[in-house]
Coordinates of C-alpha atoms and ligand atoms in Angstrom, one line a residue:
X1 CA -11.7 -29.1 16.8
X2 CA -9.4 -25.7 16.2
X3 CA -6.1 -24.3 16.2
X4 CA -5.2 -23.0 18.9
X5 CA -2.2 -20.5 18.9
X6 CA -0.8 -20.9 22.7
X7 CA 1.5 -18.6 24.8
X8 CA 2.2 -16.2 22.1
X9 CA 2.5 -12.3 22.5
X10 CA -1.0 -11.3 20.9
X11 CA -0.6 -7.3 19.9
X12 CA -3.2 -5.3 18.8
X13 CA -3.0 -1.5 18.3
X14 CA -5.2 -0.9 20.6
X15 CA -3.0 -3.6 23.5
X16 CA -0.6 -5.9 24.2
X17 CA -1.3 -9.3 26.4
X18 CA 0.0 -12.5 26.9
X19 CA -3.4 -14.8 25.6
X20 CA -3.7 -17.9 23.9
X21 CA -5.9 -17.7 20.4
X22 CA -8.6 -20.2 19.2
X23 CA -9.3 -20.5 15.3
X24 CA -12.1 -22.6 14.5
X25 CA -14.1 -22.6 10.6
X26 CA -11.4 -19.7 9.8
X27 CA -12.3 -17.5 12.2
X28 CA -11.2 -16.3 15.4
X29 CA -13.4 -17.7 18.0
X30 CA -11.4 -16.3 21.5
X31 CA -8.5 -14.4 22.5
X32 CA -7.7 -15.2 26.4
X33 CA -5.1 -16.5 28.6
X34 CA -5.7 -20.5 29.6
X35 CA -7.6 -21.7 26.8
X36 CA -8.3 -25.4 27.2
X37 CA -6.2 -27.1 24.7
X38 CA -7.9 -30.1 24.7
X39 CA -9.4 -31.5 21.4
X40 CA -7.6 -28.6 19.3
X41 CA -4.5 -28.7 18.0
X42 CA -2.3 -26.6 19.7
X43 CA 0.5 -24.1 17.7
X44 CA 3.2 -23.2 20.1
X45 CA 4.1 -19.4 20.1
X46 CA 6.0 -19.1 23.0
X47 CA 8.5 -16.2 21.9
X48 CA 6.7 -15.2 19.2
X49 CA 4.7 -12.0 18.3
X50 CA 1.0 -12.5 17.4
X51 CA -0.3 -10.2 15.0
X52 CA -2.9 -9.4 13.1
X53 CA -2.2 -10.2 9.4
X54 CA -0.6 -7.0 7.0
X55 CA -3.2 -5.4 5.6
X56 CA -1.1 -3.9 2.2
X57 CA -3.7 -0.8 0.9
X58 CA -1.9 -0.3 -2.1
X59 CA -0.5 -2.2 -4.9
X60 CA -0.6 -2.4 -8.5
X61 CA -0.5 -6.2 -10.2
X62 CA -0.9 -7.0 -13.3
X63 CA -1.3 -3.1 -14.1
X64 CA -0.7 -2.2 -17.7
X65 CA 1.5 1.3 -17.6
X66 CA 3.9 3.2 -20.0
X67 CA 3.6 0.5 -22.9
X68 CA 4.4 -2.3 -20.2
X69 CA 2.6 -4.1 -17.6
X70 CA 3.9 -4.6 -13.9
X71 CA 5.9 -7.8 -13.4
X72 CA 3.8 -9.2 -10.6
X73 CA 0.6 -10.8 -11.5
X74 CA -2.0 -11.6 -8.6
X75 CA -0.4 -15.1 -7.6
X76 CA 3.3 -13.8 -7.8
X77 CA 2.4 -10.9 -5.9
X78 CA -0.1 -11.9 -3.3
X79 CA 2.1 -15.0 -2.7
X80 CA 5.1 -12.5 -1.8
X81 CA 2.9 -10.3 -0.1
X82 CA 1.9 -13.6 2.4
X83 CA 5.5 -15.0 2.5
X84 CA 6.1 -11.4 4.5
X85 CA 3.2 -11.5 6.5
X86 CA 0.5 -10.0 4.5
X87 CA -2.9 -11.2 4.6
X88 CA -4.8 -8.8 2.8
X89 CA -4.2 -6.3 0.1
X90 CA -6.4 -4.2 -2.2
X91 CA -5.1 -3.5 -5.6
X92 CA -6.2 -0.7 -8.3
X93 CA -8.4 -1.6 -10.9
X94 CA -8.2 1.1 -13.7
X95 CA -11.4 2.4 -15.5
X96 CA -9.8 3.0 -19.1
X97 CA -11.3 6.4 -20.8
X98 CA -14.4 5.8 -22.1
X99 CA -15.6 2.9 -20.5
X100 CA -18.0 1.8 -17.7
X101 CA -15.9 1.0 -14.5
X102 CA -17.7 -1.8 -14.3
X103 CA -15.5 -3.1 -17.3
X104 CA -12.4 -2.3 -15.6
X105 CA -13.6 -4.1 -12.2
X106 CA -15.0 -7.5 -14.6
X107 CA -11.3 -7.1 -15.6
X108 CA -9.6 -7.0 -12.4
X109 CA -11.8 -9.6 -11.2
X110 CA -10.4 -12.0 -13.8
X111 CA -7.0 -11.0 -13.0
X112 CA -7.3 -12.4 -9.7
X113 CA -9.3 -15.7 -9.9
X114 CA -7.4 -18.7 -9.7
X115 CA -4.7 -16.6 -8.6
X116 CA -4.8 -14.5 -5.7
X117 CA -3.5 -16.0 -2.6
X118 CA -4.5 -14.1 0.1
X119 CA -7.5 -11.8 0.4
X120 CA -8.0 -8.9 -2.2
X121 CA -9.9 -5.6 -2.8
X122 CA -9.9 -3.0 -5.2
X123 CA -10.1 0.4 -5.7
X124 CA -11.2 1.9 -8.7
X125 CA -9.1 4.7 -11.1
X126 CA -11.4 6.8 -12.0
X127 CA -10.1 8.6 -15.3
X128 CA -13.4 10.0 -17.0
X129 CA -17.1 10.8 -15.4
X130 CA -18.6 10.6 -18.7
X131 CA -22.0 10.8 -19.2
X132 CA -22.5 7.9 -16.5
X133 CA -19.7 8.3 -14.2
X134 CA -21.4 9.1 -11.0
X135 CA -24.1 6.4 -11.6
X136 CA -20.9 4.1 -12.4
X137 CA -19.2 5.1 -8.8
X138 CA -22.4 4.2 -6.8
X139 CA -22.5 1.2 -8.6
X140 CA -19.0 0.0 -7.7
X141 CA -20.1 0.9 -3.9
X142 CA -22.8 -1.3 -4.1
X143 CA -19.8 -3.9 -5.3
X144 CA -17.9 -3.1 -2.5
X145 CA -15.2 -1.1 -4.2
X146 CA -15.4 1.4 -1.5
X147 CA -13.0 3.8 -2.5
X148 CA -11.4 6.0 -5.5
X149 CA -8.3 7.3 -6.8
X150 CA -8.1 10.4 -9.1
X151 CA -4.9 11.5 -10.4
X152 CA -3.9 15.1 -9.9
X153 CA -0.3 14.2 -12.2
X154 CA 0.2 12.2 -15.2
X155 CA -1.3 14.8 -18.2
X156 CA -3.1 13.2 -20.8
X157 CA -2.8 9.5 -19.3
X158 CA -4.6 9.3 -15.6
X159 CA -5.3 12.9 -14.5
X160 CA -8.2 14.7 -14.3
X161 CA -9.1 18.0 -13.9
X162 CA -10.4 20.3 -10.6
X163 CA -14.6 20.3 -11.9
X164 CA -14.0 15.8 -12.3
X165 CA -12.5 15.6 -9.0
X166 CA -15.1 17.8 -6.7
X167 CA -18.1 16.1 -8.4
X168 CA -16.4 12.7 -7.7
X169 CA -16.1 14.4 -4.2
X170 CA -19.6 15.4 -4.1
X171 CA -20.5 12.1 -5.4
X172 CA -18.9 10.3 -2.0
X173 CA -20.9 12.5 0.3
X174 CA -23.9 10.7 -0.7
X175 CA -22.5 6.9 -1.5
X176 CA -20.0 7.3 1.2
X177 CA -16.7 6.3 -0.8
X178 CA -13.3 7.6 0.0
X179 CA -11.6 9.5 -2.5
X180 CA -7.6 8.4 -2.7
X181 CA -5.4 11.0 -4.5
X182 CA -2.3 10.6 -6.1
X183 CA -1.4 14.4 -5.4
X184 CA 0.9 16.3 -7.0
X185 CA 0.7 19.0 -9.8
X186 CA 0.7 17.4 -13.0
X187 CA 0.8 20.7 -15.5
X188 CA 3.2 22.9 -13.3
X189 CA 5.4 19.2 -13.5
X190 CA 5.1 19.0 -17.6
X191 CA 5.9 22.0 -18.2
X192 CA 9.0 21.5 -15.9
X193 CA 9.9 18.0 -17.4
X194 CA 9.6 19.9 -20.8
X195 CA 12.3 22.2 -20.3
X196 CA 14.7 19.7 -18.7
X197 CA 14.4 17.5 -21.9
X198 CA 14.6 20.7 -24.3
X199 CA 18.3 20.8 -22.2
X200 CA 19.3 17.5 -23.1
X201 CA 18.7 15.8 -19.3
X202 CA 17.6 12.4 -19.9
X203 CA 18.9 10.5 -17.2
X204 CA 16.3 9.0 -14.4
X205 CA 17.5 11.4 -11.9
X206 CA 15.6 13.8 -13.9
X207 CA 12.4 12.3 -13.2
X208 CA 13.2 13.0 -9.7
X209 CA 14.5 16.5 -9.5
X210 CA 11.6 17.5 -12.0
X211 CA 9.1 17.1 -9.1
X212 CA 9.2 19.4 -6.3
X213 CA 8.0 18.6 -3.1
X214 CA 6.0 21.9 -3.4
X215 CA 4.1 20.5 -6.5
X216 CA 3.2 17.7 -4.1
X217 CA 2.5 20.2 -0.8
X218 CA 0.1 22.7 -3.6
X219 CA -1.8 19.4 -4.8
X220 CA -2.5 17.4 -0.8
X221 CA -3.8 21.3 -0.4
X222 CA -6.1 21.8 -3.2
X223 CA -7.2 18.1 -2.4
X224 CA -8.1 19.2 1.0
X225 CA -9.9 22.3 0.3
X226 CA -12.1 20.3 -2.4
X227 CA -12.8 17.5 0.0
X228 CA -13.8 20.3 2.6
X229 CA -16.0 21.9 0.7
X230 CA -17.8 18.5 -0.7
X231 CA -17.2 17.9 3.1
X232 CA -16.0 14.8 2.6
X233 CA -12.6 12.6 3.9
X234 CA -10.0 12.3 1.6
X235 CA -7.2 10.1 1.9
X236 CA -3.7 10.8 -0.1
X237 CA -1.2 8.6 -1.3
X238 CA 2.1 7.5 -0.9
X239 CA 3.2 10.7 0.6
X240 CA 6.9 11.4 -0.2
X241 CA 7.7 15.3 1.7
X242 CA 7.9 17.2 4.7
X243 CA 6.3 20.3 2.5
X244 CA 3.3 17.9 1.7
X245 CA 2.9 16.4 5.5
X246 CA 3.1 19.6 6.8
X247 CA -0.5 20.5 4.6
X248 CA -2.1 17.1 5.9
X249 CA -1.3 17.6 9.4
X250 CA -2.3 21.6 9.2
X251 CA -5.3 20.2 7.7
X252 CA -6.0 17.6 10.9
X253 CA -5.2 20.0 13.6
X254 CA -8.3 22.3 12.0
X255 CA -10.6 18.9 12.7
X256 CA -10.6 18.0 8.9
X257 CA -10.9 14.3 8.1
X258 CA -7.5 14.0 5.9
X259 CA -5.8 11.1 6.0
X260 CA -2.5 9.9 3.7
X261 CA -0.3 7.0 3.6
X262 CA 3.3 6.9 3.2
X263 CA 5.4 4.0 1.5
X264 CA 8.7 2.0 2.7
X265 CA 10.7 3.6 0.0
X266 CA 10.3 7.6 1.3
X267 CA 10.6 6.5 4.8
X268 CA 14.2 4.9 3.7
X269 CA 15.6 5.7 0.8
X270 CA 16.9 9.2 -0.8
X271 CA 18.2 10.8 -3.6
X272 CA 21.4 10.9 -1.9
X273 CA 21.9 7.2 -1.0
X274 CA 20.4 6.0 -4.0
X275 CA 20.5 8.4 -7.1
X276 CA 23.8 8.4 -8.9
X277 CA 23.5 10.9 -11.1
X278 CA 24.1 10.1 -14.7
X279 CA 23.7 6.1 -14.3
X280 CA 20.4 4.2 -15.8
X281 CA 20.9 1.9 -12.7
X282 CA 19.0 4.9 -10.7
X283 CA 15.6 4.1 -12.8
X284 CA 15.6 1.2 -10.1
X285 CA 14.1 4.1 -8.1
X286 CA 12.1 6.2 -10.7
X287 CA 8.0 5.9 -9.1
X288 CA 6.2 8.9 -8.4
X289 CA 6.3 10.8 -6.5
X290 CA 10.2 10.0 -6.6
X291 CA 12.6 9.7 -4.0
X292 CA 13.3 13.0 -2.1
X293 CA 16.0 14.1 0.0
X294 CA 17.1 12.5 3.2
X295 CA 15.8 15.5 5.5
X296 CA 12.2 14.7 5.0
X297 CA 12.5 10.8 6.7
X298 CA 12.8 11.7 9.9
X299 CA 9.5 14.3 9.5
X300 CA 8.0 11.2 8.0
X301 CA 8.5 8.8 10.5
X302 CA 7.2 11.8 13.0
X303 CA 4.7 12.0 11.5
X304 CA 3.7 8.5 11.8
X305 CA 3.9 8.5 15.7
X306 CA 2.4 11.0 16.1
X307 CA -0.9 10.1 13.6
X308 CA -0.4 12.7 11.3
X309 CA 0.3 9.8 8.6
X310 CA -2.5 6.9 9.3
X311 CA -0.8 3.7 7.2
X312 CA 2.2 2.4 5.5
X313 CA 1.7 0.4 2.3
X314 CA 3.8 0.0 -0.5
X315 CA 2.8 1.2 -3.6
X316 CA 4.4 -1.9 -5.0
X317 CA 4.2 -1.2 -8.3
X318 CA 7.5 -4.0 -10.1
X319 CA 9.1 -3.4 -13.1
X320 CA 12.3 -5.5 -14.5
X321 CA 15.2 -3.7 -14.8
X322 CA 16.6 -5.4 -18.2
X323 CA 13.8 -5.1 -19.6
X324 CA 11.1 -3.2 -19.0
X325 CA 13.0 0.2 -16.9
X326 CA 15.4 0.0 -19.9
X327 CA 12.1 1.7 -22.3
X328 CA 13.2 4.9 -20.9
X329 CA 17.1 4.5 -21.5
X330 CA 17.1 7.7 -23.6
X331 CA 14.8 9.1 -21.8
X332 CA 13.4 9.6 -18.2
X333 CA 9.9 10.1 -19.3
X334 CA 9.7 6.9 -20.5
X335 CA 10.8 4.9 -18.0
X336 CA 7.5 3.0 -16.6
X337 CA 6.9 4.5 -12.8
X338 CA 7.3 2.0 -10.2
X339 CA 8.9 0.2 -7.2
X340 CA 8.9 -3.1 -5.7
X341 CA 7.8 -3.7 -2.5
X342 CA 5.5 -6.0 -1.4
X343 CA 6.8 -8.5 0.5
X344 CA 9.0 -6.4 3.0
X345 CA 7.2 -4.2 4.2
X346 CA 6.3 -5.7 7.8
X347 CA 9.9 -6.7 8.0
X348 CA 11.2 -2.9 7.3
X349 CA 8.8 -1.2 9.2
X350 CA 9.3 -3.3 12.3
X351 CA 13.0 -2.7 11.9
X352 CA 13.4 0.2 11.3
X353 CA 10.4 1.6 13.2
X354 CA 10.1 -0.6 16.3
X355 CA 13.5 -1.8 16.2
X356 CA 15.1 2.0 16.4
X357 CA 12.7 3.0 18.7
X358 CA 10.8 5.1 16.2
X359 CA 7.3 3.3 17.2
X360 CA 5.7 0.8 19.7
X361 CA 4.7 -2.5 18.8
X362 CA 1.3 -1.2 18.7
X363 CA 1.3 1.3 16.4
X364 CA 3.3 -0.7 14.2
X365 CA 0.2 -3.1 14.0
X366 CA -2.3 -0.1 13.7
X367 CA 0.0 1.4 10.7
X368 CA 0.4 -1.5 8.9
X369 CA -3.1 -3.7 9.4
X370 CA -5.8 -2.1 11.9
X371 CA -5.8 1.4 10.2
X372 CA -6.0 0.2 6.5
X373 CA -8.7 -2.0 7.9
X374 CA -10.6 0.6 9.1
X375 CA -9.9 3.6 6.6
X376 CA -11.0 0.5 3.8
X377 CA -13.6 -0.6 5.2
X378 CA -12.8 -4.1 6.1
X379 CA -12.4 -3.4 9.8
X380 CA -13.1 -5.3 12.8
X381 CA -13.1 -8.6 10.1
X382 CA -9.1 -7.5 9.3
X383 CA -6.2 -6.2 11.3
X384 CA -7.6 -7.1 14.5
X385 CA -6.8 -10.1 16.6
X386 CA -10.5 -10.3 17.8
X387 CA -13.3 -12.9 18.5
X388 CA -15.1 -13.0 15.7
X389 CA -12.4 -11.5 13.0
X390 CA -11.4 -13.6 10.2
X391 CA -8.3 -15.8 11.5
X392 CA -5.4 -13.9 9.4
X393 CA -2.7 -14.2 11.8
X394 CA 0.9 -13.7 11.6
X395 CA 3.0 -15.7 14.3
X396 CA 6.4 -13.0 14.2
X397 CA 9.4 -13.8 15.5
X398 CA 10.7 -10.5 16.8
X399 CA 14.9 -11.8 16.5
X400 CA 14.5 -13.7 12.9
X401 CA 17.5 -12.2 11.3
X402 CA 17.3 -11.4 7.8
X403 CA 18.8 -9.6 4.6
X404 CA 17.0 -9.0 2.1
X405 CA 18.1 -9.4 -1.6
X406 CA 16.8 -9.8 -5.1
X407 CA 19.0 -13.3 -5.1
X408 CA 16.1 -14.8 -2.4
X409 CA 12.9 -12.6 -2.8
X410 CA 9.7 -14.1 -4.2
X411 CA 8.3 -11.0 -5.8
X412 CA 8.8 -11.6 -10.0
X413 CA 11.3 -8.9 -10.9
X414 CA 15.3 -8.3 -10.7
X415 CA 16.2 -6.1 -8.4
X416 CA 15.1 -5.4 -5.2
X417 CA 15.4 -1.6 -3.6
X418 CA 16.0 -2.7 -0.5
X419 CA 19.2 -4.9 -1.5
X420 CA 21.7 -5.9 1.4
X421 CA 19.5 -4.3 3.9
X422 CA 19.2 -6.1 7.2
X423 CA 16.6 -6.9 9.2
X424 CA 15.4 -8.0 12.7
X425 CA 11.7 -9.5 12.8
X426 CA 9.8 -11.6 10.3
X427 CA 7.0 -13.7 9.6
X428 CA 7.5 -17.1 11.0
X429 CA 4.0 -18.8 10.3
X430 CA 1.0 -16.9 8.3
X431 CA -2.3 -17.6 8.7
X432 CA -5.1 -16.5 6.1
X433 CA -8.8 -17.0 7.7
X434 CA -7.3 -20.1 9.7
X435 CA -5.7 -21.6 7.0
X436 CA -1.5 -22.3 7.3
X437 CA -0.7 -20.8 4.5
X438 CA 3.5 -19.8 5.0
X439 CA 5.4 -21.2 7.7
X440 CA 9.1 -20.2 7.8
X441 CA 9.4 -18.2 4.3
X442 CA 7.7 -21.3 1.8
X443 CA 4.1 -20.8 0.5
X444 CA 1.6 -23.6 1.4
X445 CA -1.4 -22.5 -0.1
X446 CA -3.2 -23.1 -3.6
X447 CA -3.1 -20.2 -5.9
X448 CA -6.6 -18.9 -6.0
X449 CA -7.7 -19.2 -2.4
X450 CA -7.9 -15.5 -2.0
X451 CA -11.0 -14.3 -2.1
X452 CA -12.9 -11.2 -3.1
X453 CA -13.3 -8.1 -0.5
X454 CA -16.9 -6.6 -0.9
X455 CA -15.3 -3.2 1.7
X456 CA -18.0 -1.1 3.3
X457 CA -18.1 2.4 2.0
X458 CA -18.8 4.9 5.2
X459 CA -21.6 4.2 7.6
X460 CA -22.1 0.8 5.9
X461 CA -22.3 -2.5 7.5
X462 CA -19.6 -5.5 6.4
X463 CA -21.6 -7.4 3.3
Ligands
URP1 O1 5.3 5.3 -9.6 C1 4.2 4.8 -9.2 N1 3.8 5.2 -8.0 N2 3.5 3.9 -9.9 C2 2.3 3.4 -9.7 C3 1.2 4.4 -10.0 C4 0.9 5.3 -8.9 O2 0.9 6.5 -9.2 O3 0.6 4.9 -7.8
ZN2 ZN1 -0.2 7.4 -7.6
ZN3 ZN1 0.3 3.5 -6.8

């Protein structure tokens, strides 16, 4: 006996077709029009969307940053991520300097259990190769942490210089790893922080207007050439500017393997709409890199149609604003780095993408679930609605009005960036390998039931 989803809409990036969709043991066992409904137990999704579940490539929970730690912890934050239609995620685990990363992924690991709701893996922050580094790396492959992210900014804390970056590159052309870089140029940006604090400017806008899109363009560049010459694929992250596009999709139409992500919050906010000036209510919207101006959206959301950007995830990343954005109320440098975001993003992609005519239906799935899957290496088990693939389905309802607000969201923090916006489309049952786990906005499922993604590094087979 199984579910079986009938008369829904099933969308896949790769199609669209009217089919009925049998789960049984938490998979998907057929994807046709006129399955037999007898002995299952039939969903009706007549007027709905069926989609592959959200496959969210980039969050930070429980991450300890700038003195404080982010205000979503695995269940908060995977719960959120499910009540807006996302099935997977993978999350950062951080190697502290001068450790084994195998500490740092025993770490993460406990962060999760009895917590996670829906489906996690992890990357690893690398910070120091050590004397063992490059052992440590093919030793998190064989883990199934499949990728890396090296830090070109943050001086002193997370970055790393040129020589630890290529070998880490060099590394992945033999383990078969994906290197993720947080690009922008960290010393040009001190040194420009420096002087804007020497002048007395201390207000969050600051942390903005000290990071030129340039420094962002110079650093996706110098990734590129280093991944080139390692001749490797590398894969930046959340990709604010036109200037730093511009060098991925130069670096594509030469036949490189460059690939980048860009987050809700560059594709719709701006310094213009949503800095202030001198108020501390714009550290709602200090992350890095920060907001940028308005004219780079509409570059951004090019670039998305036309595959120049490969995926939207969210860099959620929550910190309180009473509390924990008010560290930097003196200063902008102190102000821990970081948006929320994790719950909306289906919602505000889909409206604002497909909705305005910006994308199809389809490539809103392959941006948001089949491209993380297969960049990650969790692909055809996630973001496909497939025979075979684990049964994370999302049953949308394309006309489900909704605003969203910090008053009603279920992420842990108080304030939301996207407050008062309104959307068309959201999650109106979630499934996570065939389990009913949301249905209309309310969690069903235990805390816990998430498990553990072992990804496939390149060339490797699902373990
Ligand atoms: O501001 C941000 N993005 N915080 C999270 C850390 C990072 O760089 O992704
Ligand atoms: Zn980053
Ligand atoms: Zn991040």
């Amino acid at each position: 006996m199984g579910i079986l989803i009938q008369d829904g809409v099933v969308v896949n990036a790769d199609r669209t077709m009217s089919a009925d969709v049998l789960i049984e043991g938490g998979t998907i066992r057929e994807v046709r029009a006129g399955i037999d409904p007898q002995g299952h137990t039939v969903v009706d999704a007549a007027g709905l969307l069926v989609l592959p579940g959200g496959i969210d490539a980039h969050t930070h929970l429980d991450m300890p940053f700038g003195g404080t730690t982010s205000a979503d912890d695995f269940e908060t934050g995977t719960r959120a991520a499910a009540i807006g239609g996302t099935t997977t995620i993978v999350d950062f685990a951080i190697q502290a300097k001068g450790t084994k990363m195998r500490d740092a992924l025993d770490a993460w690991w406990e962060k999760a259990e009895g917590k996670a709701c829906v489906d996690y893996g992890l990357h690893m922050i690398v910070t120091d190769l050590g004397t063992s580094g490059l052992e440590d790396m093919d030793d998190m492959v064989s883990e199934g942490v499949a990728s890396f992210k090296l830090f070109m900014a943050y001086p002193g804390v997370l970055m790393v210089d040129n020589a630890t970056i290529f070998k880490a590159m060099q590394q992945t052309a033999k383990n078969g790893a994906l290197i993720c870089m947080h690009a922008e140029n960290g010393s040009v940006i001190d040194v420009i922080v420096q002087k804007a604090l020497a002048e007395g400017k201390r207000a969050p806008i600051h942390h903005a207007l000290t990071r030129p899109t340039i420094a962002e363009a110079e650093a996706v560049h110098r990734a590129i050439v280093m991944a080139s010459l390692a001749g490797v694929p590398v894969y930046i992250v959340h990709l604010s500017s036109e200037d730093a596009l511009n060098q991925v999709r130069e670096a594509r139409d030469r036949g490189l393997p460059a690939f980048a992500e860009t987050c809700p919050q560059y594709l719709l906010l701006s310094i213009e709409d949503h800095m202030k000036g001198e108020s501390f209510e714009d550290a709602k919207y200090v992350f890095t890199p920060p907001l940028r101006e308005k004219k780079n959206q509409p570059k951004l959301w090019d670039g998305l149609k036309h595959d120049h950007l490969q995926v939207v995830s969210t860099d959620h990343c929550p910190f309180c604003f009473e509390d924990q954005k008010a560290l930097g109320k003196d200063d902008f440098t102190k102000i821990p780095n970081g948006g929320p975001g994790i719950e909306h993003r289906m919602q505000l992609i889909h409206h604002h993408g497909v909705n305005a005519g910006k994308l199809s239906l389809n490539r809103f799935v392959e941006i948001t679930s089949t491209a993380p899957a297969r960049i990650f290496g969790m692909y055809p088990r996630k973001g496909a609605i497939a025979a075979g693939s684990d049964a994370d389905i999302v049953l949308w309802d394309p006309n489900a009005e909704y605003t969203i607000s910090a008053a009603t969201h279920n992420m842990r923090v108080d304030y939301s960036m996207f407050e008062g916006f309104k959307v068309r489309g959201n999650a109106r049952q979630v499934y996570s390998r065939g389990e009913l786990i949301v249905e209309n906005g309310k969690y069903l499922g235990k805390a816990g039931r998430g498990n553990y993604l072992r990804r496939a590094a390149r060339g490797g087979a699902w373990q």
